[in-house]
GROMACS .gro file of C-alpha atoms in nm:
model
  212
    1UNK     CA    1  -1.060  -1.258   1.587
    2UNK     CA    2  -0.916  -1.449   1.291
    3UNK     CA    3  -0.574  -1.610   1.262
    4UNK     CA    4  -0.493  -1.349   0.999
    5UNK     CA    5  -0.591  -1.060   1.226
    6UNK     CA    6  -0.401  -1.159   1.542
    7UNK     CA    7  -0.044  -1.113   1.412
    8UNK     CA    8  -0.148  -0.786   1.248
    9UNK     CA    9  -0.267  -0.657   1.588
   10UNK     CA   10   0.070  -0.751   1.734
   11UNK     CA   11   0.230  -0.539   1.461
   12UNK     CA   12  -0.005  -0.254   1.548
   13UNK     CA   13   0.115  -0.261   1.909
   14UNK     CA   14   0.479  -0.263   1.802
   15UNK     CA   15   0.443   0.028   1.563
   16UNK     CA   16   0.240   0.218   1.820
   17UNK     CA   17   0.559   0.271   2.016
   18UNK     CA   18   0.678   0.495   1.733
   19UNK     CA   19   0.364   0.703   1.715
   20UNK     CA   20   0.417   0.973   1.979
   21UNK     CA   21   0.285   1.302   1.857
   22UNK     CA   22   0.115   1.147   1.554
   23UNK     CA   23  -0.235   1.253   1.651
   24UNK     CA   24  -0.156   1.625   1.641
   25UNK     CA   25   0.031   1.588   1.314
   26UNK     CA   26  -0.258   1.388   1.171
   27UNK     CA   27  -0.497   1.677   1.219
   28UNK     CA   28  -0.250   1.913   1.051
   29UNK     CA   29  -0.198   1.670   0.763
   30UNK     CA   30  -0.574   1.639   0.717
   31UNK     CA   31  -0.594   2.016   0.671
   32UNK     CA   32  -0.324   1.997   0.403
   33UNK     CA   33  -0.504   1.710   0.231
   34UNK     CA   34  -0.833   1.902   0.232
   35UNK     CA   35  -0.655   2.185   0.053
   36UNK     CA   36  -0.548   1.943  -0.221
   37UNK     CA   37  -0.878   1.759  -0.246
   38UNK     CA   38  -1.007   2.000  -0.511
   39UNK     CA   39  -0.761   1.872  -0.768
   40UNK     CA   40  -0.891   1.520  -0.706
   41UNK     CA   41  -1.261   1.584  -0.771
   42UNK     CA   42  -1.234   1.404  -1.104
   43UNK     CA   43  -1.141   1.087  -0.912
   44UNK     CA   44  -1.470   1.086  -0.719
   45UNK     CA   45  -1.670   0.879  -0.973
   46UNK     CA   46  -1.407   0.604  -0.964
   47UNK     CA   47  -1.415   0.600  -0.585
   48UNK     CA   48  -1.794   0.577  -0.587
   49UNK     CA   49  -1.779   0.281  -0.824
   50UNK     CA   50  -1.542   0.102  -0.584
   51UNK     CA   51  -1.751   0.139  -0.269
   52UNK     CA   52  -1.987  -0.155  -0.337
   53UNK     CA   53  -1.686  -0.371  -0.425
   54UNK     CA   54  -1.525  -0.340  -0.080
   55UNK     CA   55  -1.668  -0.671   0.034
   56UNK     CA   56  -1.567  -1.031   0.092
   57UNK     CA   57  -1.188  -1.053   0.106
   58UNK     CA   58  -1.173  -0.673   0.073
   59UNK     CA   59  -1.443  -0.592   0.329
   60UNK     CA   60  -1.197  -0.393   0.542
   61UNK     CA   61  -1.094  -0.161   0.258
   62UNK     CA   62  -1.194   0.199   0.316
   63UNK     CA   63  -1.286   0.375  -0.008
   64UNK     CA   64  -1.239   0.749   0.010
   65UNK     CA   65  -1.541   0.979   0.024
   66UNK     CA   66  -1.319   1.261  -0.098
   67UNK     CA   67  -1.011   1.147  -0.295
   68UNK     CA   68  -0.703   1.353  -0.215
   69UNK     CA   69  -0.329   1.354  -0.288
   70UNK     CA   70  -0.143   1.097  -0.075
   71UNK     CA   71   0.134   1.205   0.162
   72UNK     CA   72   0.461   1.302  -0.003
   73UNK     CA   73   0.691   1.004   0.052
   74UNK     CA   74   1.030   0.904  -0.088
   75UNK     CA   75   1.179   0.557  -0.122
   76UNK     CA   76   1.431   0.366  -0.331
   77UNK     CA   77   1.356   0.209  -0.667
   78UNK     CA   78   1.487  -0.120  -0.810
   79UNK     CA   79   1.813   0.042  -0.919
   80UNK     CA   80   1.859   0.225  -0.589
   81UNK     CA   81   1.731   0.554  -0.731
   82UNK     CA   82   1.513   0.788  -0.525
   83UNK     CA   83   1.146   0.754  -0.615
   84UNK     CA   84   0.821   0.920  -0.511
   85UNK     CA   85   0.456   0.845  -0.578
   86UNK     CA   86   0.454   1.135  -0.824
   87UNK     CA   87   0.683   0.929  -1.048
   88UNK     CA   88   0.391   0.692  -1.112
   89UNK     CA   89   0.143   0.958  -1.223
   90UNK     CA   90  -0.049   0.833  -1.524
   91UNK     CA   91  -0.060   0.483  -1.375
   92UNK     CA   92  -0.287   0.343  -1.103
   93UNK     CA   93  -0.077   0.191  -0.825
   94UNK     CA   94  -0.152  -0.033  -0.530
   95UNK     CA   95   0.105   0.070  -0.268
   96UNK     CA   96   0.180  -0.195  -0.008
   97UNK     CA   97   0.409  -0.152   0.293
   98UNK     CA   98   0.568  -0.472   0.418
   99UNK     CA   99   0.853  -0.607   0.631
  100UNK     CA  100   1.015  -0.947   0.674
  101UNK     CA  101   0.942  -0.936   1.049
  102UNK     CA  102   0.569  -0.893   0.978
  103UNK     CA  103   0.396  -1.233   0.955
  104UNK     CA  104   0.079  -1.119   0.772
  105UNK     CA  105   0.298  -0.919   0.532
  106UNK     CA  106   0.487  -1.231   0.437
  107UNK     CA  107   0.161  -1.425   0.404
  108UNK     CA  108   0.011  -1.182   0.152
  109UNK     CA  109   0.320  -1.129  -0.064
  110UNK     CA  110   0.250  -1.430  -0.293
  111UNK     CA  111  -0.098  -1.291  -0.360
  112UNK     CA  112   0.040  -0.946  -0.437
  113UNK     CA  113   0.292  -1.108  -0.670
  114UNK     CA  114   0.010  -1.292  -0.847
  115UNK     CA  115  -0.196  -0.971  -0.871
  116UNK     CA  116   0.099  -0.802  -1.043
  117UNK     CA  117   0.143  -1.099  -1.274
  118UNK     CA  118  -0.225  -1.102  -1.370
  119UNK     CA  119  -0.303  -0.731  -1.398
  120UNK     CA  120   0.030  -0.548  -1.409
  121UNK     CA  121   0.063  -0.335  -1.723
  122UNK     CA  122   0.137   0.019  -1.836
  123UNK     CA  123  -0.173   0.137  -1.649
  124UNK     CA  124  -0.124  -0.059  -1.323
  125UNK     CA  125   0.151  -0.169  -1.085
  126UNK     CA  126   0.173  -0.319  -0.739
  127UNK     CA  127   0.431  -0.102  -0.562
  128UNK     CA  128   0.536  -0.313  -0.264
  129UNK     CA  129   0.773  -0.109  -0.046
  130UNK     CA  130   0.985  -0.294   0.207
  131UNK     CA  131   1.044  -0.105   0.533
  132UNK     CA  132   1.307  -0.326   0.701
  133UNK     CA  133   1.575  -0.104   0.854
  134UNK     CA  134   1.835  -0.374   0.925
  135UNK     CA  135   2.024  -0.597   0.683
  136UNK     CA  136   1.905  -0.453   0.349
  137UNK     CA  137   1.983  -0.778   0.169
  138UNK     CA  138   1.745  -0.984   0.384
  139UNK     CA  139   1.421  -0.873   0.211
  140UNK     CA  140   1.568  -0.939  -0.134
  141UNK     CA  141   1.679  -1.285  -0.026
  142UNK     CA  142   1.339  -1.360   0.126
  143UNK     CA  143   1.161  -1.263  -0.197
  144UNK     CA  144   1.389  -1.486  -0.403
  145UNK     CA  145   1.357  -1.781  -0.166
  146UNK     CA  146   0.978  -1.755  -0.168
  147UNK     CA  147   0.933  -1.730  -0.542
  148UNK     CA  148   0.825  -1.365  -0.558
  149UNK     CA  149   0.920  -1.289  -0.917
  150UNK     CA  150   0.684  -1.026  -1.055
  151UNK     CA  151   0.715  -0.741  -0.805
  152UNK     CA  152   0.977  -0.473  -0.858
  153UNK     CA  153   1.184  -0.415  -0.545
  154UNK     CA  154   1.112  -0.087  -0.365
  155UNK     CA  155   1.246  -0.012  -0.019
  156UNK     CA  156   1.294   0.249   0.250
  157UNK     CA  157   1.581   0.121   0.467
  158UNK     CA  158   1.605   0.458   0.641
  159UNK     CA  159   1.258   0.426   0.797
  160UNK     CA  160   1.145   0.779   0.713
  161UNK     CA  161   0.855   0.670   0.492
  162UNK     CA  162   0.696   0.467   0.771
  163UNK     CA  163   0.722   0.758   1.013
  164UNK     CA  164   0.557   0.992   0.763
  165UNK     CA  165   0.267   0.755   0.704
  166UNK     CA  166   0.221   0.693   1.074
  167UNK     CA  167   0.194   1.065   1.130
  168UNK     CA  168  -0.058   1.104   0.847
  169UNK     CA  169  -0.276   0.830   0.997
  170UNK     CA  170  -0.221   0.584   0.713
  171UNK     CA  171  -0.027   0.333   0.920
  172UNK     CA  172  -0.116   0.184   1.258
  173UNK     CA  173   0.046  -0.152   1.182
  174UNK     CA  174   0.172  -0.360   0.893
  175UNK     CA  175   0.078  -0.444   0.628
  176UNK     CA  176  -0.084  -0.124   0.504
  177UNK     CA  177  -0.209  -0.082   0.148
  178UNK     CA  178  -0.350   0.216  -0.037
  179UNK     CA  179  -0.457   0.278  -0.395
  180UNK     CA  180  -0.352   0.587  -0.590
  181UNK     CA  181  -0.520   0.646  -0.924
  182UNK     CA  182  -0.367   0.769  -1.249
  183UNK     CA  183  -0.429   1.130  -1.150
  184UNK     CA  184  -0.217   1.084  -0.837
  185UNK     CA  185  -0.515   1.082  -0.601
  186UNK     CA  186  -0.562   0.837  -0.314
  187UNK     CA  187  -0.892   0.652  -0.355
  188UNK     CA  188  -0.872   0.364  -0.107
  189UNK     CA  189  -0.687   0.256   0.208
  190UNK     CA  190  -0.658  -0.075   0.394
  191UNK     CA  191  -0.496  -0.102   0.736
  192UNK     CA  192  -0.427  -0.471   0.760
  193UNK     CA  193  -0.394  -0.778   0.535
  194UNK     CA  194  -0.616  -0.898   0.251
  195UNK     CA  195  -0.628  -1.175  -0.006
  196UNK     CA  196  -0.508  -0.983  -0.309
  197UNK     CA  197  -0.535  -1.279  -0.546
  198UNK     CA  198  -0.908  -1.319  -0.483
  199UNK     CA  199  -1.190  -1.259  -0.729
  200UNK     CA  200  -1.295  -0.959  -0.517
  201UNK     CA  201  -0.948  -0.806  -0.547
  202UNK     CA  202  -0.930  -0.858  -0.923
  203UNK     CA  203  -1.273  -0.701  -0.970
  204UNK     CA  204  -1.177  -0.409  -0.744
  205UNK     CA  205  -0.857  -0.335  -0.935
  206UNK     CA  206  -1.014  -0.380  -1.278
  207UNK     CA  207  -1.290  -0.138  -1.183
  208UNK     CA  208  -1.034   0.116  -1.058
  209UNK     CA  209  -0.864   0.086  -1.397
  210UNK     CA  210  -1.186   0.107  -1.596
  211UNK     CA  211  -1.118  -0.236  -1.744
  212UNK     CA  212  -1.412  -0.466  -1.833
   0.00000   0.00000   0.00000
């Protein structure tokens, strides 16, 4: 067990207290996702190209065998407006769920910020969604104090997003990260932290984008 893994497991235990009934819902959600998988068949070649790249710092990333639409979630955008993943269609996004009380979340935020700085463009964005439910100004202050300058601020202070993703099986602890391609199809999922400013991460994202 690594130093990076231990605090994540603590977060898993904490979030597990909120997961009653999630298993049954997960099976139901899987049936819904299977119904939508047909529209994501065109994303399969991209997913296949990513499988051999889930190694090194990204060894724990699960690349989808059958890309499918992600769960329908809502959150707040930088101006406080309601957003959904559908708003990003046409752009590949790396969705990261984080909280100020989550140690490994805080540890990987500088790397996510660097990933956005290096690769962020019209075709790619790191969508880091804060899920703190108390003191909505605290996450913004933390980002400023720690020099996180390139990530737009997304948040779900109501906590509904986290509940939805727990029920769908996406979240067992924080951080959780998943990749949605330009067609709006989920192609990869990571339950836990990673070094997002690594060579492996850059290669993974560039390949997802079809960049050389």
